[in-house]
Amino acid sequence: MSKYEDLKTEADKLWGNLHNGDSPWIRIGTGMCGQAAGALDVLDAIKSELVRAKLNVRVDEVGCLGLCYAEPIVDILTKDGRRVLFRDVVPEQIESLFDSIFSKDQIPTNNLLGYIGDPVTGAVDLNTVSGISNQQKIALRNSGQIAPNDIYQYIANGGYAGLAKAIMTMNPEEVVDEMKTSGLRGRGGAGFPTGVKWSFMSRGGPPKYILCNCEEGDPGAYNDKGILEGDPYTLLEGMTLAGFATNASNGFVFIRHGHDGPISRTEQAIEQAYKMGLLGKKILGSDFSFDIEISLTGESYVAGEETALMESIEGKRSMPRFKPPFPAAFGVWGKPSTINNVKSFSYAPEIIARGGDWFKSIGQEKCTGTTIICLSGDVKYPGMYEVPMGMKLGKVVEEIGGGTPSGKEVKMIQLGGPLGHILGKDSLEYNLDFDDMKQHGAMLGSGGVIVGDDTKCAVDLARLLVGFCQYESCGKCFPCRLGMSQLLELIERISANEANPKDVEVMNRIGGTMEAGSLCFHGQLGYNPLRSAIENFPDDFQSHLEDKKCPSGSCDTRLIAPRNTRTFGEEHRLELVRLGKAK
């Protein structure tokens, strides 16, 4: 019996005890959305009630199930095999909830989200809950289902089967070919074929490096952090597969400093993987060795650019390098390096375990698999949803997201992060794939979708995005450094009804200069929000420029920084002063 089979046998036994043991099992989501909704207070109440009532119940913290709108979610697996989920739970409800379930063997209908197993009177099956039935989970297959600090739960659910298959039955070239067959394109935004990228590293021996980009500073995007909080093992397995496929020696998980949940859970997962022989020397008893560690960066959006990321790992300031040379030839410390997003690596274990053709059968012909959408803004059911590539954006917003809470029309969609586009309601007909988005002059980016109804003003949203981009410019190249400051000043002037139509022409010239002369995508794409807002919402701009008023009134409630104050950070400080929270 192989070492992996030994681990799988032990994991299956422990997983079976969780589902068929003598005591119930409680899972509570303590990811970012859960904590923001008060999950830690609910967890404390659960532990206190178990002690008070002398109940023998296992409690695990898990990641986000994707239904962020329902947090805190308490997921209870009873002794008779029923799985019941409760939404919007508060600490004061725990005593009566446990009394009903564990003492009276009754399932209360208050706060009931859904169930899996035997029908419960007054409930609906979990598969009919908004956001569940339309999903097809691969990268998020375990999030909310397993404890992110228990590697046995991951192994019991098929974890490390892909790595074991690769090490025991495949050579590196076959792994690369399988990734090419799958058609997986990088999910960080650029959409470059992952298997092709890995093949650039196939020549030569170590030292070579596998780098994972989890900087994720995009407003409205949180899927990378969600994976690390819910299932960090799938990332580690994917990186290890990349190391095997490229004959690399070391991996770095690049996480923004301050993201404590993803950092601590990834650290625990790395420690357990070493303990189980799934990282380090002679993995699973083979001749293959691979090490992974975490590298933290400061709060810098540009640090997510691949060459700036490498600078940070080397201990330098996070600023982009000139290209060429490209990372596959000259990366970290001058050695060949491959950089992928968290999501890209997280697909690899299932692709290798099930085969590239399986993955290719999902999604579109040239854009295979699934994509993870972080849905927020004016939607009834904000959350993190994994859906097949090619699904209509409107289906995500209207069917999964439930449309706008007020019932008002969707006016705008902000897609592709702060360097992306502000699109009109016709974008609801766009397909979620890289090519269709490109044909419509948009980009899918890393998966953030922010919805605005008809009470919002495109000028106001563009101003916020430009302010973010100006504040996050690293300042290395002057087209971006000066251009973003000038754009911010102009859009503030428009928002304050102090501009004239010629300012739009000035912005177009500045944006063209930035696109042509900036060193990295931050400057090259920095004009996207403004350009798309002007093109898609000319009436909003005309109202500000000619009628000297905001069409929706939303701009009138914003503090506009003085003309001699051009930085978004200073404007934020002034806003705090106005609210009495700073001096």
mmCIF file with all atom_site columns, N, CA and C in Angstrom, residues 272-326:
data_model
loop_
_atom_site.group_PDB
_atom_site.id
_atom_site.type_symbol
_atom_site.label_atom_id
_atom_site.label_alt_id
_atom_site.label_comp_id
_atom_site.label_asym_id
_atom_site.label_entity_id
_atom_site.label_seq_id
_atom_site.pdbx_PDB_ins_code
_atom_site.Cartn_x
_atom_site.Cartn_y
_atom_site.Cartn_z
_atom_site.occupancy
_atom_site.B_iso_or_equiv
_atom_site.pdbx_formal_charge
_atom_site.auth_seq_id
_atom_site.auth_comp_id
_atom_site.auth_asym_id
_atom_site.auth_atom_id
_atom_site.pdbx_PDB_model_num
ATOM 1   N N  . GLN A 1 272 ? 0.791  21.353 8.367   1.00 0.00 ? 272 GLN A N  1
ATOM 2   C CA . GLN A 1 272 ? 0.242  19.999 8.323   1.00 0.00 ? 272 GLN A CA 1
ATOM 3   C C  . GLN A 1 272 ? 0.746  19.225 7.109   1.00 0.00 ? 272 GLN A C  1
ATOM 4   N N  . ALA A 1 273 ? 0.881  19.902 5.970   1.00 0.00 ? 273 ALA A N  1
ATOM 5   C CA . ALA A 1 273 ? 1.361  19.218 4.766   1.00 0.00 ? 273 ALA A CA 1
ATOM 6   C C  . ALA A 1 273 ? 2.784  18.700 4.959   1.00 0.00 ? 273 ALA A C  1
ATOM 7   N N  . TYR A 1 274 ? 3.618  19.483 5.628   1.00 0.00 ? 274 TYR A N  1
ATOM 8   C CA . TYR A 1 274 ? 4.966  19.007 5.936   1.00 0.00 ? 274 TYR A CA 1
ATOM 9   C C  . TYR A 1 274 ? 4.916  17.799 6.863   1.00 0.00 ? 274 TYR A C  1
ATOM 10  N N  . LYS A 1 275 ? 4.058  17.885 7.863   1.00 0.00 ? 275 LYS A N  1
ATOM 11  C CA . LYS A 1 275 ? 3.957  16.798 8.845   1.00 0.00 ? 275 LYS A CA 1
ATOM 12  C C  . LYS A 1 275 ? 3.512  15.495 8.196   1.00 0.00 ? 275 LYS A C  1
ATOM 13  N N  . MET A 1 276 ? 2.665  15.589 7.167   1.00 0.00 ? 276 MET A N  1
ATOM 14  C CA . MET A 1 276 ? 2.138  14.399 6.497   1.00 0.00 ? 276 MET A CA 1
ATOM 15  C C  . MET A 1 276 ? 3.016  13.924 5.345   1.00 0.00 ? 276 MET A C  1
ATOM 16  N N  . GLY A 1 277 ? 4.132  14.608 5.113   1.00 0.00 ? 277 GLY A N  1
ATOM 17  C CA . GLY A 1 277 ? 5.009  14.210 4.019   1.00 0.00 ? 277 GLY A CA 1
ATOM 18  C C  . GLY A 1 277 ? 4.503  14.633 2.662   1.00 0.00 ? 277 GLY A C  1
ATOM 19  N N  . LEU A 1 278 ? 3.615  15.652 2.629   1.00 0.00 ? 278 LEU A N  1
ATOM 20  C CA . LEU A 1 278 ? 3.068  16.149 1.378   1.00 0.00 ? 278 LEU A CA 1
ATOM 21  C C  . LEU A 1 278 ? 3.782  17.409 0.908   1.00 0.00 ? 278 LEU A C  1
ATOM 22  N N  . LEU A 1 279 ? 4.734  17.862 1.682   1.00 0.00 ? 279 LEU A N  1
ATOM 23  C CA . LEU A 1 279 ? 5.678  18.919 1.315   1.00 0.00 ? 279 LEU A CA 1
ATOM 24  C C  . LEU A 1 279 ? 7.028  18.536 1.894   1.00 0.00 ? 279 LEU A C  1
ATOM 25  N N  . GLY A 1 280 ? 8.073  19.094 1.328   1.00 0.00 ? 280 GLY A N  1
ATOM 26  C CA . GLY A 1 280 ? 9.412  18.820 1.840   1.00 0.00 ? 280 GLY A CA 1
ATOM 27  C C  . GLY A 1 280 ? 10.146 17.795 0.989   1.00 0.00 ? 280 GLY A C  1
ATOM 28  N N  . LYS A 1 281 ? 10.970 16.993 1.638   1.00 0.00 ? 281 LYS A N  1
ATOM 29  C CA . LYS A 1 281 ? 11.796 16.002 0.944   1.00 0.00 ? 281 LYS A CA 1
ATOM 30  C C  . LYS A 1 281 ? 11.013 14.740 0.619   1.00 0.00 ? 281 LYS A C  1
ATOM 31  N N  . LYS A 1 282 ? 11.231 14.213 -0.581  1.00 0.00 ? 282 LYS A N  1
ATOM 32  C CA . LYS A 1 282 ? 10.696 12.914 -0.995  1.00 0.00 ? 282 LYS A CA 1
ATOM 33  C C  . LYS A 1 282 ? 9.186  12.814 -0.723  1.00 0.00 ? 282 LYS A C  1
ATOM 34  N N  . ILE A 1 283 ? 8.433  13.687 -1.365  1.00 0.00 ? 283 ILE A N  1
ATOM 35  C CA . ILE A 1 283 ? 6.987  13.752 -1.170  1.00 0.00 ? 283 ILE A CA 1
ATOM 36  C C  . ILE A 1 283 ? 6.326  12.428 -1.547  1.00 0.00 ? 283 ILE A C  1
ATOM 37  N N  . LEU A 1 284 ? 5.488  11.923 -0.628  1.00 0.00 ? 284 LEU A N  1
ATOM 38  C CA . LEU A 1 284 ? 4.790  10.641 -0.802  1.00 0.00 ? 284 LEU A CA 1
ATOM 39  C C  . LEU A 1 284 ? 5.755  9.506  -1.130  1.00 0.00 ? 284 LEU A C  1
ATOM 40  N N  . GLY A 1 285 ? 6.977  9.591  -0.612  1.00 0.00 ? 285 GLY A N  1
ATOM 41  C CA . GLY A 1 285 ? 7.967  8.538  -0.800  1.00 0.00 ? 285 GLY A CA 1
ATOM 42  C C  . GLY A 1 285 ? 8.654  8.542  -2.140  1.00 0.00 ? 285 GLY A C  1
ATOM 43  N N  . SER A 1 286 ? 8.453  9.583  -2.938  1.00 0.00 ? 286 SER A N  1
ATOM 44  C CA . SER A 1 286 ? 9.055  9.663  -4.266  1.00 0.00 ? 286 SER A CA 1
ATOM 45  C C  . SER A 1 286 ? 10.395 10.389 -4.201  1.00 0.00 ? 286 SER A C  1
ATOM 46  N N  . ASP A 1 287 ? 10.977 10.629 -5.364  1.00 0.00 ? 287 ASP A N  1
ATOM 47  C CA . ASP A 1 287 ? 12.227 11.387 -5.431  1.00 0.00 ? 287 ASP A CA 1
ATOM 48  C C  . ASP A 1 287 ? 11.979 12.895 -5.571  1.00 0.00 ? 287 ASP A C  1
ATOM 49  N N  . PHE A 1 288 ? 10.718 13.270 -5.608  1.00 0.00 ? 288 PHE A N  1
ATOM 50  C CA . PHE A 1 288 ? 10.363 14.683 -5.807  1.00 0.00 ? 288 PHE A CA 1
ATOM 51  C C  . PHE A 1 288 ? 10.307 15.424 -4.471  1.00 0.00 ? 288 PHE A C  1
ATOM 52  N N  . SER A 1 289 ? 10.984 16.579 -4.413  1.00 0.00 ? 289 SER A N  1
ATOM 53  C CA . SER A 1 289 ? 10.981 17.409 -3.214  1.00 0.00 ? 289 SER A CA 1
ATOM 54  C C  . SER A 1 289 ? 10.523 18.824 -3.577  1.00 0.00 ? 289 SER A C  1
ATOM 55  N N  . PHE A 1 290 ? 9.755  19.434 -2.677  1.00 0.00 ? 290 PHE A N  1
ATOM 56  C CA . PHE A 1 290 ? 9.235  20.772 -2.949  1.00 0.00 ? 290 PHE A CA 1
ATOM 57  C C  . PHE A 1 290 ? 8.899  21.455 -1.632  1.00 0.00 ? 290 PHE A C  1
ATOM 58  N N  . ASP A 1 291 ? 9.286  22.721 -1.524  1.00 0.00 ? 291 ASP A N  1
ATOM 59  C CA . ASP A 1 291 ? 9.032  23.493 -0.307  1.00 0.00 ? 291 ASP A CA 1
ATOM 60  C C  . ASP A 1 291 ? 8.157  24.701 -0.634  1.00 0.00 ? 291 ASP A C  1
ATOM 61  N N  . ILE A 1 292 ? 7.288  25.061 0.320   1.00 0.00 ? 292 ILE A N  1
ATOM 62  C CA . ILE A 1 292 ? 6.418  26.228 0.170   1.00 0.00 ? 292 ILE A CA 1
ATOM 63  C C  . ILE A 1 292 ? 6.494  27.081 1.430   1.00 0.00 ? 292 ILE A C  1
ATOM 64  N N  . GLU A 1 293 ? 6.534  28.386 1.244   1.00 0.00 ? 293 GLU A N  1
ATOM 65  C CA . GLU A 1 293 ? 6.467  29.314 2.370   1.00 0.00 ? 293 GLU A CA 1
ATOM 66  C C  . GLU A 1 293 ? 5.626  30.517 1.975   1.00 0.00 ? 293 GLU A C  1
ATOM 67  N N  . ILE A 1 294 ? 5.254  31.315 2.967   1.00 0.00 ? 294 ILE A N  1
ATOM 68  C CA . ILE A 1 294 ? 4.443  32.509 2.742   1.00 0.00 ? 294 ILE A CA 1
ATOM 69  C C  . ILE A 1 294 ? 5.344  33.731 2.689   1.00 0.00 ? 294 ILE A C  1
ATOM 70  N N  . SER A 1 295 ? 5.056  34.610 1.747   1.00 0.00 ? 295 SER A N  1
ATOM 71  C CA . SER A 1 295 ? 5.752  35.892 1.655   1.00 0.00 ? 295 SER A CA 1
ATOM 72  C C  . SER A 1 295 ? 4.708  36.994 1.770   1.00 0.00 ? 295 SER A C  1
ATOM 73  N N  . LEU A 1 296 ? 4.873  37.883 2.735   1.00 0.00 ? 296 LEU A N  1
ATOM 74  C CA . LEU A 1 296 ? 3.906  38.955 2.963   1.00 0.00 ? 296 LEU A CA 1
ATOM 75  C C  . LEU A 1 296 ? 4.364  40.242 2.295   1.00 0.00 ? 296 LEU A C  1
ATOM 76  N N  . THR A 1 297 ? 3.381  41.006 1.831   1.00 0.00 ? 297 THR A N  1
ATOM 77  C CA . THR A 1 297 ? 3.673  42.319 1.268   1.00 0.00 ? 297 THR A CA 1
ATOM 78  C C  . THR A 1 297 ? 2.896  43.372 2.029   1.00 0.00 ? 297 THR A C  1
ATOM 79  N N  . GLY A 1 298 ? 3.342  44.616 1.915   1.00 0.00 ? 298 GLY A N  1
ATOM 80  C CA . GLY A 1 298 ? 2.587  45.712 2.490   1.00 0.00 ? 298 GLY A CA 1
ATOM 81  C C  . GLY A 1 298 ? 1.316  45.956 1.696   1.00 0.00 ? 298 GLY A C  1
ATOM 82  N N  . GLU A 1 299 ? 0.549  46.922 2.126   1.00 0.00 ? 299 GLU A N  1
ATOM 83  C CA . GLU A 1 299 ? -0.734 47.189 1.485   1.00 0.00 ? 299 GLU A CA 1
ATOM 84  C C  . GLU A 1 299 ? -0.505 47.993 0.207   1.00 0.00 ? 299 GLU A C  1
ATOM 85  N N  . SER A 1 300 ? -0.176 47.271 -0.840  1.00 0.00 ? 300 SER A N  1
ATOM 86  C CA . SER A 1 300 ? 0.117  47.898 -2.127  1.00 0.00 ? 300 SER A CA 1
ATOM 87  C C  . SER A 1 300 ? -0.603 47.143 -3.228  1.00 0.00 ? 300 SER A C  1
ATOM 88  N N  . TYR A 1 301 ? -1.507 47.814 -3.919  1.00 0.00 ? 301 TYR A N  1
ATOM 89  C CA . TYR A 1 301 ? -2.244 47.171 -5.004  1.00 0.00 ? 301 TYR A CA 1
ATOM 90  C C  . TYR A 1 301 ? -1.317 46.775 -6.143  1.00 0.00 ? 301 TYR A C  1
ATOM 91  N N  . VAL A 1 302 ? -0.323 47.613 -6.450  1.00 0.00 ? 302 VAL A N  1
ATOM 92  C CA . VAL A 1 302 ? 0.603  47.331 -7.543  1.00 0.00 ? 302 VAL A CA 1
ATOM 93  C C  . VAL A 1 302 ? 1.458  46.109 -7.244  1.00 0.00 ? 302 VAL A C  1
ATOM 94  N N  . ALA A 1 303 ? 1.574  45.741 -5.960  1.00 0.00 ? 303 ALA A N  1
ATOM 95  C CA . ALA A 1 303 ? 2.345  44.544 -5.617  1.00 0.00 ? 303 ALA A CA 1
ATOM 96  C C  . ALA A 1 303 ? 1.773  43.292 -6.261  1.00 0.00 ? 303 ALA A C  1
ATOM 97  N N  . GLY A 1 304 ? 0.522  43.345 -6.717  1.00 0.00 ? 304 GLY A N  1
ATOM 98  C CA . GLY A 1 304 ? -0.055 42.201 -7.404  1.00 0.00 ? 304 GLY A CA 1
ATOM 99  C C  . GLY A 1 304 ? 0.428  42.048 -8.842  1.00 0.00 ? 304 GLY A C  1
ATOM 100 N N  . GLU A 1 305 ? 1.085  43.059 -9.390  1.00 0.00 ? 305 GLU A N  1
ATOM 101 C CA . GLU A 1 305 ? 1.700  42.921 -10.717 1.00 0.00 ? 305 GLU A CA 1
ATOM 102 C C  . GLU A 1 305 ? 2.858  41.949 -10.598 1.00 0.00 ? 305 GLU A C  1
ATOM 103 N N  . GLU A 1 306 ? 3.013  41.031 -11.555 1.00 0.00 ? 306 GLU A N  1
ATOM 104 C CA . GLU A 1 306 ? 3.894  39.886 -11.365 1.00 0.00 ? 306 GLU A CA 1
ATOM 105 C C  . GLU A 1 306 ? 5.346  40.259 -11.097 1.00 0.00 ? 306 GLU A C  1
ATOM 106 N N  . THR A 1 307 ? 5.870  41.278 -11.748 1.00 0.00 ? 307 THR A N  1
ATOM 107 C CA . THR A 1 307 ? 7.270  41.618 -11.502 1.00 0.00 ? 307 THR A CA 1
ATOM 108 C C  . THR A 1 307 ? 7.424  42.404 -10.204 1.00 0.00 ? 307 THR A C  1
ATOM 109 N N  . ALA A 1 308 ? 6.401  43.199 -9.841  1.00 0.00 ? 308 ALA A N  1
ATOM 110 C CA . ALA A 1 308 ? 6.431  43.882 -8.550  1.00 0.00 ? 308 ALA A CA 1
ATOM 111 C C  . ALA A 1 308 ? 6.360  42.881 -7.417  1.00 0.00 ? 308 ALA A C  1
ATOM 112 N N  . LEU A 1 309 ? 5.608  41.815 -7.638  1.00 0.00 ? 309 LEU A N  1
ATOM 113 C CA . LEU A 1 309 ? 5.524  40.726 -6.660  1.00 0.00 ? 309 LEU A CA 1
ATOM 114 C C  . LEU A 1 309 ? 6.907  40.111 -6.419  1.00 0.00 ? 309 LEU A C  1
ATOM 115 N N  . MET A 1 310 ? 7.635  39.886 -7.491  1.00 0.00 ? 310 MET A N  1
ATOM 116 C CA . MET A 1 310 ? 8.972  39.302 -7.350  1.00 0.00 ? 310 MET A CA 1
ATOM 117 C C  . MET A 1 310 ? 9.914  40.243 -6.606  1.00 0.00 ? 310 MET A C  1
ATOM 118 N N  . GLU A 1 311 ? 9.804  41.550 -6.882  1.00 0.00 ? 311 GLU A N  1
ATOM 119 C CA . GLU A 1 311 ? 10.609 42.531 -6.160  1.00 0.00 ? 311 GLU A CA 1
ATOM 120 C C  . GLU A 1 311 ? 10.327 42.460 -4.666  1.00 0.00 ? 311 GLU A C  1
ATOM 121 N N  . SER A 1 312 ? 9.063  42.312 -4.315  1.00 0.00 ? 312 SER A N  1
ATOM 122 C CA . SER A 1 312 ? 8.686  42.240 -2.908  1.00 0.00 ? 312 SER A CA 1
ATOM 123 C C  . SER A 1 312 ? 9.258  40.999 -2.240  1.00 0.00 ? 312 SER A C  1
ATOM 124 N N  . ILE A 1 313 ? 9.197  39.856 -2.928  1.00 0.00 ? 313 ILE A N  1
ATOM 125 C CA . ILE A 1 313 ? 9.738  38.616 -2.369  1.00 0.00 ? 313 ILE A CA 1
ATOM 126 C C  . ILE A 1 313 ? 11.237 38.760 -2.102  1.00 0.00 ? 313 ILE A C  1
ATOM 127 N N  . GLU A 1 314 ? 11.907 39.515 -2.946  1.00 0.00 ? 314 GLU A N  1
ATOM 128 C CA . GLU A 1 314 ? 13.348 39.732 -2.770  1.00 0.00 ? 314 GLU A CA 1
ATOM 129 C C  . GLU A 1 314 ? 13.652 40.768 -1.694  1.00 0.00 ? 314 GLU A C  1
ATOM 130 N N  . GLY A 1 315 ? 12.602 41.314 -1.061  1.00 0.00 ? 315 GLY A N  1
ATOM 131 C CA . GLY A 1 315 ? 12.807 42.273 0.009   1.00 0.00 ? 315 GLY A CA 1
ATOM 132 C C  . GLY A 1 315 ? 12.903 43.717 -0.443  1.00 0.00 ? 315 GLY A C  1
ATOM 133 N N  . LYS A 1 316 ? 12.513 43.978 -1.678  1.00 0.00 ? 316 LYS A N  1
ATOM 134 C CA . LYS A 1 316 ? 12.581 45.333 -2.218  1.00 0.00 ? 316 LYS A CA 1
ATOM 135 C C  . LYS A 1 316 ? 11.189 45.963 -2.219  1.00 0.00 ? 316 LYS A C  1
ATOM 136 N N  . ARG A 1 317 ? 11.137 47.244 -2.568  1.00 0.00 ? 317 ARG A N  1
ATOM 137 C CA . ARG A 1 317 ? 9.859  47.916 -2.695  1.00 0.00 ? 317 ARG A CA 1
ATOM 138 C C  . ARG A 1 317 ? 9.082  47.324 -3.865  1.00 0.00 ? 317 ARG A C  1
ATOM 139 N N  . SER A 1 318 ? 7.769  47.186 -3.701  1.00 0.00 ? 318 SER A N  1
ATOM 140 C CA . SER A 1 318 ? 6.930  46.561 -4.726  1.00 0.00 ? 318 SER A CA 1
ATOM 141 C C  . SER A 1 318 ? 6.711  47.513 -5.893  1.00 0.00 ? 318 SER A C  1
ATOM 142 N N  . MET A 1 319 ? 7.608  47.467 -6.861  1.00 0.00 ? 319 MET A N  1
ATOM 143 C CA . MET A 1 319 ? 7.499  48.300 -8.063  1.00 0.00 ? 319 MET A CA 1
ATOM 144 C C  . MET A 1 319 ? 7.792  47.428 -9.284  1.00 0.00 ? 319 MET A C  1
ATOM 145 N N  . PRO A 1 320 ? 7.060  47.622 -10.373 1.00 0.00 ? 320 PRO A N  1
ATOM 146 C CA . PRO A 1 320 ? 7.227  46.764 -11.550 1.00 0.00 ? 320 PRO A CA 1
ATOM 147 C C  . PRO A 1 320 ? 8.620  46.875 -12.171 1.00 0.00 ? 320 PRO A C  1
ATOM 148 N N  . ARG A 1 321 ? 9.046  45.771 -12.784 1.00 0.00 ? 321 ARG A N  1
ATOM 149 C CA . ARG A 1 321 ? 10.278 45.748 -13.556 1.00 0.00 ? 321 ARG A CA 1
ATOM 150 C C  . ARG A 1 321 ? 9.944  45.994 -15.037 1.00 0.00 ? 321 ARG A C  1
ATOM 151 N N  . PHE A 1 322 ? 10.972 46.337 -15.777 1.00 0.00 ? 322 PHE A N  1
ATOM 152 C CA . PHE A 1 322 ? 10.821 46.405 -17.226 1.00 0.00 ? 322 PHE A CA 1
ATOM 153 C C  . PHE A 1 322 ? 10.818 44.981 -17.783 1.00 0.00 ? 322 PHE A C  1
ATOM 154 N N  . LYS A 1 323 ? 10.006 44.747 -18.820 1.00 0.00 ? 323 LYS A N  1
ATOM 155 C CA . LYS A 1 323 ? 9.956  43.450 -19.497 1.00 0.00 ? 323 LYS A CA 1
ATOM 156 C C  . LYS A 1 323 ? 10.111 43.675 -20.992 1.00 0.00 ? 323 LYS A C  1
ATOM 157 N N  . PRO A 1 324 ? 10.863 42.777 -21.706 1.00 0.00 ? 324 PRO A N  1
ATOM 158 C CA . PRO A 1 324 ? 11.586 41.623 -21.169 1.00 0.00 ? 324 PRO A CA 1
ATOM 159 C C  . PRO A 1 324 ? 12.820 42.031 -20.358 1.00 0.00 ? 324 PRO A C  1
ATOM 160 N N  . PRO A 1 325 ? 13.429 41.029 -19.643 1.00 0.00 ? 325 PRO A N  1
ATOM 161 C CA . PRO A 1 325 ? 13.122 39.598 -19.644 1.00 0.00 ? 325 PRO A CA 1
ATOM 162 C C  . PRO A 1 325 ? 11.858 39.280 -18.854 1.00 0.00 ? 325 PRO A C  1
ATOM 163 N N  . PHE A 1 326 ? 11.225 38.179 -19.236 1.00 0.00 ? 326 PHE A N  1
ATOM 164 C CA . PHE A 1 326 ? 10.009 37.729 -18.581 1.00 0.00 ? 326 PHE A CA 1
ATOM 165 C C  . PHE A 1 326 ? 10.341 36.754 -17.457 1.00 0.00 ? 326 PHE A C  1
#
